[in-house]
C-alpha cells in the first residue's frame, strides 16, 4: 500500500544551522506530496507542496523537491530559527484522495 | 482568515461515557476529514465526507465510533462507550478537492482523555 517514511527525530539543531529532514514514499502513480508543520498545541498547517516530478515547493525559507527517480521529498532550510521548532510531517495524496502521513519528525532549535 | 473550528478543545471523561466532538469546516469546503493522533500510531485517518456523504470510514472502529454531517457547517464524531485507549487528539480537517492538488486545512484538535 501507499506509505511515507520520514527520518526519526528528535532533531536538535543550533540556530542558523542547515536543516534536512528526509522523506521517501511508496505509491501507485504520481501522488502530490506535502509537508505539514505542527506547532505545540496546534493543528497541522500546510508548509509546502509539489504536484509533479521535479517541482519544488517552497515557503518561509523551507524547500522540498519532488524526486520521482528516488521517490523522495526531502525538506531543507538553509538557516533555522528557534521559531521553527515544531513537528514536521511529510505526506502524499494517493489516487483515492486520502492523505497518507509519515510518522512526523520533531525539530528542536536551540538559541 | 477562515479557519476550521473544533469543540471542545479538551475533554476528560470516564470510561463508558459518551463523547461527542464537533467540527465546523471552512465555509464552502465540501470535504471533511477526521484524524486521530497518538504517540504510538501517529496520525490516522478515521473517516471522511464529501458533500456531507461518508466516502470512507474504514479507519474507524465501527462498534463504538460514528461520524456524521448533519449539515454543511457541522461534522460530529461520537464515541459510545468511550475507553481509555481512545485517549488521543482528534483533528478535523476540511478542503476543496481539485484534481490532485487539494489542500487540507486542520482544526486545532480536541484532546480527549478517557480515565
Coordinates of N, CA, C and O in Angstrom, one line a residue, chain A:
Chain A
X1 N 0.8 -1.2 0.0 CA 0.0 0.0 0.0 C 0.9 1.2 0.0 O 2.1 1.2 0.1
X2 N 0.2 2.4 -0.1 CA 0.9 3.7 -0.1 C 1.4 4.0 1.2 O 0.8 3.7 2.2
X3 N 2.6 4.5 1.3 CA 3.2 4.8 2.6 C 4.3 5.9 2.5 O 4.8 6.2 1.4
X4 N 4.5 6.6 3.6 CA 5.5 7.6 3.7 C 6.5 7.3 4.9 O 6.0 7.0 6.0
X5 N 7.7 7.4 4.6 CA 8.7 7.2 5.7 C 9.6 8.4 5.9 O 10.2 9.0 4.9
X6 N 9.7 8.9 7.1 CA 10.5 10.0 7.5 C 11.6 9.6 8.4 O 11.5 8.6 9.1
X7 N 12.6 10.4 8.4 CA 13.7 10.2 9.3 C 13.2 10.4 10.8 O 12.3 11.2 11.0
X8 N 13.7 9.6 11.7 CA 13.3 9.7 13.0 C 13.8 10.9 13.7 O 14.9 11.3 13.5
X9 N 13.0 11.4 14.7 CA 13.5 12.5 15.5 C 13.8 12.0 16.9 O 13.8 10.8 17.1
X10 N 14.0 12.9 17.8 CA 14.0 14.4 17.5 C 15.3 14.8 16.9 O 16.4 14.2 17.1
X11 N 15.2 15.9 16.1 CA 16.4 16.5 15.5 C 16.6 17.8 16.3 O 15.7 18.6 16.5
X12 N 17.8 17.9 16.8 CA 18.2 19.1 17.6 C 19.3 19.9 16.9 O 20.3 19.3 16.5
X13 N 19.0 21.1 16.6 CA 20.0 22.0 15.9 C 20.2 23.3 16.6 O 19.3 23.7 17.4
X14 N 21.3 23.9 16.3 CA 21.5 25.3 16.8 C 21.0 26.3 15.8 O 20.8 26.0 14.6
X15 N 20.6 27.4 16.3 CA 20.1 28.5 15.4 C 21.0 28.7 14.3 O 22.3 28.7 14.5
X16 N 20.5 28.9 13.1 CA 21.2 29.2 11.9 C 21.9 28.0 11.3 O 22.5 28.1 10.2
X17 N 21.7 26.8 11.8 CA 22.2 25.6 11.2 C 21.3 25.2 10.0 O 20.2 25.7 9.8
X18 N 21.9 24.4 9.2 CA 21.2 23.9 8.0 C 20.3 22.7 8.4 O 20.8 21.8 9.1
X19 N 19.1 22.6 7.8 CA 18.2 21.5 8.2 C 17.9 20.7 7.0 O 17.7 21.2 5.9
X20 N 18.0 19.4 7.2 CA 17.4 18.4 6.2 C 16.6 17.4 7.0 O 17.1 16.8 8.0
X21 N 15.4 17.2 6.6 CA 14.5 16.1 7.1 C 14.2 15.2 5.9 O 13.6 15.7 4.9
X22 N 14.6 14.0 5.9 CA 14.4 13.1 4.8 C 13.0 12.5 4.8 O 12.4 12.2 5.8
X23 N 12.5 12.3 3.6 CA 11.2 11.7 3.4 C 11.2 10.9 2.1 O 11.6 11.4 1.1
X24 N 10.8 9.7 2.2 CA 10.7 8.9 1.0 C 9.3 8.3 1.0 O 8.6 8.2 2.0
X25 N 8.8 7.9 -0.2 CA 7.4 7.4 -0.3 C 7.3 6.2 -1.2 O 8.2 6.0 -2.0
X26 N 6.2 5.5 -1.0 CA 5.8 4.4 -1.9 C 4.4 4.7 -2.3 O 3.5 4.9 -1.4
X27 N 4.1 4.7 -3.6 CA 2.8 5.0 -4.0 C 2.5 4.5 -5.4 O 3.5 4.4 -6.2
X28 N 1.3 4.3 -5.7 CA 0.9 4.0 -7.1 C 0.7 5.3 -7.8 O 0.1 6.2 -7.3
X29 N 1.2 5.3 -9.0 CA 1.0 6.5 -9.8 C 1.9 7.7 -9.4 O 3.0 7.4 -8.9
X30 N 1.4 8.9 -9.6 CA 2.2 10.1 -9.3 C 1.5 10.9 -8.3 O 0.7 11.9 -8.7
X31 N 1.7 10.7 -7.0 CA 0.9 11.4 -6.0 C 1.4 12.8 -5.8 O 2.5 13.2 -6.2
X32 N 0.6 13.7 -5.3 CA 1.0 15.0 -4.8 C 1.7 14.8 -3.5 O 1.3 13.9 -2.7
X33 N 2.7 15.6 -3.2 CA 3.5 15.5 -2.0 C 3.4 16.8 -1.2 O 3.3 17.9 -1.7
X34 N 3.4 16.6 0.1 CA 3.2 17.7 1.0 C 4.1 17.7 2.2 O 4.5 16.6 2.6
X35 N 4.4 18.8 2.8 CA 5.0 18.9 4.1 C 4.0 19.8 4.9 O 3.6 20.9 4.5
X36 N 3.7 19.2 6.1 CA 2.8 19.9 7.1 C 3.7 20.1 8.3 O 4.6 19.4 8.6
X37 N 3.4 21.2 9.0 CA 4.1 21.5 10.3 C 3.0 21.6 11.4 O 1.9 22.2 11.2
X38 N 3.4 21.1 12.5 CA 2.5 21.2 13.7 C 3.3 21.9 14.9 O 4.3 21.3 15.4
X39 N 2.9 23.1 15.2 CA 3.4 23.7 16.4 C 2.8 23.2 17.7 O 1.6 22.7 17.6
X40 N 3.5 23.3 18.8 CA 2.9 22.8 20.0 C 1.5 23.2 20.3 O 1.2 24.4 20.3
X41 N 0.6 22.3 20.6 CA -0.7 22.6 20.9 C -1.6 23.0 19.8 O -2.8 23.4 20.0
X42 N -1.2 22.9 18.6 CA -2.0 23.3 17.4 C -2.2 22.2 16.4 O -1.6 21.1 16.5
X43 N -3.1 22.5 15.5 CA -3.3 21.5 14.4 C -2.2 21.6 13.3 O -1.3 22.5 13.4
X44 N -2.3 20.8 12.4 CA -1.3 20.8 11.3 C -1.6 21.9 10.3 O -2.7 22.3 10.0
X45 N -0.5 22.5 9.8 CA -0.6 23.6 8.8 C 0.2 23.2 7.6 O 1.3 22.6 7.7
X46 N -0.3 23.4 6.4 CA 0.4 23.1 5.2 C 1.6 24.1 5.1 O 1.5 25.3 5.3
X47 N 2.8 23.5 4.9 CA 4.0 24.2 4.8 C 4.3 24.4 3.3 O 4.6 25.5 2.9
X48 N 4.3 23.4 2.6 CA 4.6 23.5 1.1 C 4.1 22.2 0.4 O 3.8 21.2 1.1
X49 N 4.0 22.2 -0.9 CA 3.6 21.1 -1.6 C 4.2 21.1 -3.0 O 4.6 22.1 -3.5
X50 N 4.1 19.9 -3.7 CA 4.6 19.7 -5.0 C 3.7 18.7 -5.7 O 3.3 17.7 -5.1
X51 N 3.3 19.0 -6.9 CA 2.3 18.1 -7.5 C 2.9 17.2 -8.6 O 2.2 16.3 -9.1
X52 N 4.1 17.5 -9.1 CA 4.6 16.6 -10.1 C 6.1 16.6 -10.0 O 6.8 17.4 -9.4
X53 N 6.7 15.6 -10.7 CA 8.1 15.4 -10.7 C 8.9 16.6 -11.0 O 8.6 17.4 -11.9
X54 N 10.0 16.9 -10.2 CA 10.9 18.0 -10.4 C 10.3 19.3 -9.9 O 11.0 20.3 -9.9
X55 N 9.1 19.3 -9.5 CA 8.5 20.5 -8.9 C 9.2 20.8 -7.6 O 9.6 19.9 -6.8
X56 N 9.4 22.1 -7.3 CA 10.0 22.5 -6.0 C 8.9 23.3 -5.2 O 8.5 24.3 -5.8
X57 N 8.6 22.8 -4.1 CA 7.7 23.6 -3.2 C 8.6 24.4 -2.3 O 9.6 24.0 -1.8
X58 N 8.1 25.6 -1.9 CA 8.9 26.5 -1.0 C 8.0 27.4 -0.3 O 6.9 27.8 -0.8
X59 N 8.4 27.7 1.0 CA 7.6 28.6 1.8 C 8.4 28.9 3.1 O 9.0 28.0 3.7
X60 N 8.4 30.1 3.5 CA 9.1 30.5 4.8 C 10.6 30.1 4.8 O 11.1 29.8 5.9
X61 N 11.2 30.0 3.7 CA 12.6 29.6 3.7 C 12.8 28.1 3.6 O 13.9 27.6 3.4
X62 N 11.7 27.3 3.7 CA 11.8 25.9 3.5 C 11.6 25.5 2.0 O 10.9 26.2 1.3
X63 N 12.3 24.4 1.6 CA 12.1 23.9 0.3 C 12.1 22.4 0.2 O 12.7 21.8 1.1
X64 N 11.4 21.9 -0.8 CA 11.5 20.4 -1.0 C 11.2 20.2 -2.5 O 10.4 20.8 -3.1
X65 N 12.0 19.3 -3.0 CA 11.9 19.0 -4.5 C 11.4 17.6 -4.7 O 11.9 16.6 -4.0
X66 N 10.4 17.4 -5.5 CA 9.7 16.1 -5.8 C 10.7 15.4 -6.7 O 10.9 15.7 -7.9
X67 N 11.3 14.3 -6.2 CA 12.2 13.5 -6.9 C 11.6 12.1 -7.2 O 11.5 11.2 -6.3
X68 N 11.2 12.0 -8.5 CA 10.5 10.7 -8.8 C 11.5 9.5 -8.9 O 11.2 8.4 -8.5
X69 N 12.7 9.8 -9.3 CA 13.6 8.7 -9.5 C 14.1 8.1 -8.2 O 14.4 6.9 -8.1
X70 N 14.1 8.9 -7.1 CA 14.4 8.4 -5.8 C 13.2 8.3 -4.9 O 13.4 8.0 -3.7
X71 N 12.1 8.6 -5.4 CA 10.8 8.7 -4.6 C 11.0 9.4 -3.3 O 10.8 8.9 -2.2
X72 N 11.5 10.6 -3.4 CA 11.9 11.4 -2.2 C 11.3 12.8 -2.3 O 11.0 13.3 -3.4
X73 N 11.2 13.4 -1.1 CA 10.7 14.8 -1.0 C 11.3 15.3 0.3 O 10.6 15.7 1.2
X74 N 12.6 15.5 0.3 CA 13.3 15.9 1.5 C 13.1 17.4 1.8 O 13.2 18.2 0.9
X75 N 12.9 17.7 3.0 CA 12.7 19.1 3.4 C 14.0 19.7 3.8 O 14.8 19.1 4.6
X76 N 14.3 21.0 3.4 CA 15.5 21.7 3.7 C 15.2 23.1 4.0 O 14.3 23.7 3.5
X77 N 16.1 23.6 4.9 CA 16.1 25.1 5.2 C 17.6 25.5 5.5 O 18.3 24.8 6.2
X78 N 18.0 26.6 4.9 CA 19.4 26.9 5.0 C 19.8 27.4 6.4 O 20.9 27.3 6.8
X79 N 18.9 28.1 7.1 CA 19.2 28.7 8.4 C 18.0 28.6 9.3 O 17.1 29.4 9.1
X80 N 18.0 27.7 10.2 CA 16.8 27.5 11.1 C 16.8 28.5 12.2 O 17.8 29.0 12.6
X81 N 15.6 28.8 12.7 CA 15.4 29.7 13.8 C 14.7 29.0 14.9 O 14.1 27.9 14.7
X82 N 14.8 29.5 16.1 CA 14.1 28.9 17.3 C 12.6 28.7 17.0 O 12.0 27.7 17.4
X83 N 12.1 29.7 16.3 CA 10.6 29.6 16.0 C 10.2 28.5 15.0 O 9.1 28.2 14.8
X84 N 11.2 27.8 14.4 CA 11.0 26.7 13.6 C 10.8 25.4 14.3 O 10.4 24.3 13.8
X85 N 11.0 25.4 15.6 CA 10.8 24.3 16.5 C 9.4 23.8 16.4 O 8.4 24.5 16.7
X86 N 9.2 22.5 15.9 CA 7.8 22.0 15.7 C 8.0 20.6 15.3 O 9.1 20.0 15.2
X87 N 6.9 19.9 14.9 CA 6.9 18.6 14.4 C 6.5 18.7 12.9 O 5.6 19.4 12.5
X88 N 7.3 18.1 12.0 CA 7.1 18.2 10.6 C 6.7 16.8 10.0 O 7.3 15.8 10.3
X89 N 5.6 16.9 9.2 CA 5.0 15.7 8.7 C 5.1 15.8 7.1 O 4.7 16.7 6.5
X90 N 5.7 14.7 6.6 CA 5.6 14.5 5.1 C 4.4 13.7 4.8 O 4.0 12.8 5.6
X91 N 3.7 14.0 3.7 CA 2.5 13.3 3.3 C 2.4 13.2 1.8 O 2.9 14.0 1.1
X92 N 1.6 12.2 1.4 CA 1.3 12.1 0.0 C -0.3 12.0 -0.1 O -0.9 11.5 0.8
X93 N -0.8 12.5 -1.3 CA -2.2 12.3 -1.5 C -2.3 11.2 -2.6 O -1.8 11.4 -3.7
X94 N -2.9 10.1 -2.2 CA -3.0 9.0 -3.1 C -4.1 9.1 -4.1 O -4.9 10.0 -4.1
X95 N -4.2 8.1 -4.9 CA -5.2 8.1 -6.0 C -6.6 8.1 -5.5 O -7.5 8.6 -6.2
X96 N -6.8 7.6 -4.3 CA -8.1 7.6 -3.7 C -8.5 8.9 -3.0 O -9.6 9.1 -2.5
X97 N -7.5 9.9 -3.0 CA -7.8 11.2 -2.4 C -7.4 11.3 -1.0 O -7.6 12.3 -0.4
X98 N -6.9 10.2 -0.4 CA -6.5 10.3 1.0 C -5.1 10.9 1.2 O -4.2 10.6 0.3
X99 N -4.9 11.6 2.3 CA -3.6 12.0 2.7 C -3.0 10.9 3.5 O -3.6 10.5 4.5
X100 N -1.8 10.4 3.1 CA -1.1 9.4 3.9 C 0.1 10.1 4.5 O 1.0 10.7 3.8
X101 N 0.2 10.1 5.9 CA 1.2 10.9 6.6 C 2.4 10.0 7.0 O 2.2 8.8 7.3
X102 N 3.6 10.5 7.1 CA 4.7 9.9 7.8 C 4.5 10.1 9.3 O 3.5 10.7 9.7
X103 N 5.4 9.5 10.0 CA 5.2 9.5 11.5 C 5.6 10.8 12.1 O 5.4 10.9 13.3
X104 N 6.1 11.7 11.4 CA 6.5 13.0 12.0 C 7.9 13.1 12.5 O 8.4 12.1 13.0
X105 N 8.5 14.2 12.3 CA 9.9 14.4 12.8 C 9.9 15.7 13.7 O 9.5 16.8 13.2
X106 N 10.3 15.5 14.9 CA 10.3 16.7 15.9 C 11.6 17.4 15.7 O 12.7 16.8 15.7
X107 N 11.5 18.7 15.5 CA 12.7 19.6 15.3 C 12.7 20.5 16.5 O 11.8 21.2 16.9
X108 N 13.9 20.5 17.2 CA 14.1 21.4 18.3 C 15.3 22.3 17.9 O 16.4 21.8 17.6
X109 N 15.1 23.6 17.9 CA 16.2 24.6 17.6 C 16.6 25.3 18.8 O 15.7 26.0 19.4
X110 N 17.9 25.3 19.2 CA 18.4 25.9 20.4 C 19.0 27.3 20.0 O 19.7 27.3 19.0
X111 N 18.9 28.2 20.9 CA 19.5 29.6 20.6 C 21.0 29.4 20.6 O 21.6 28.6 21.3

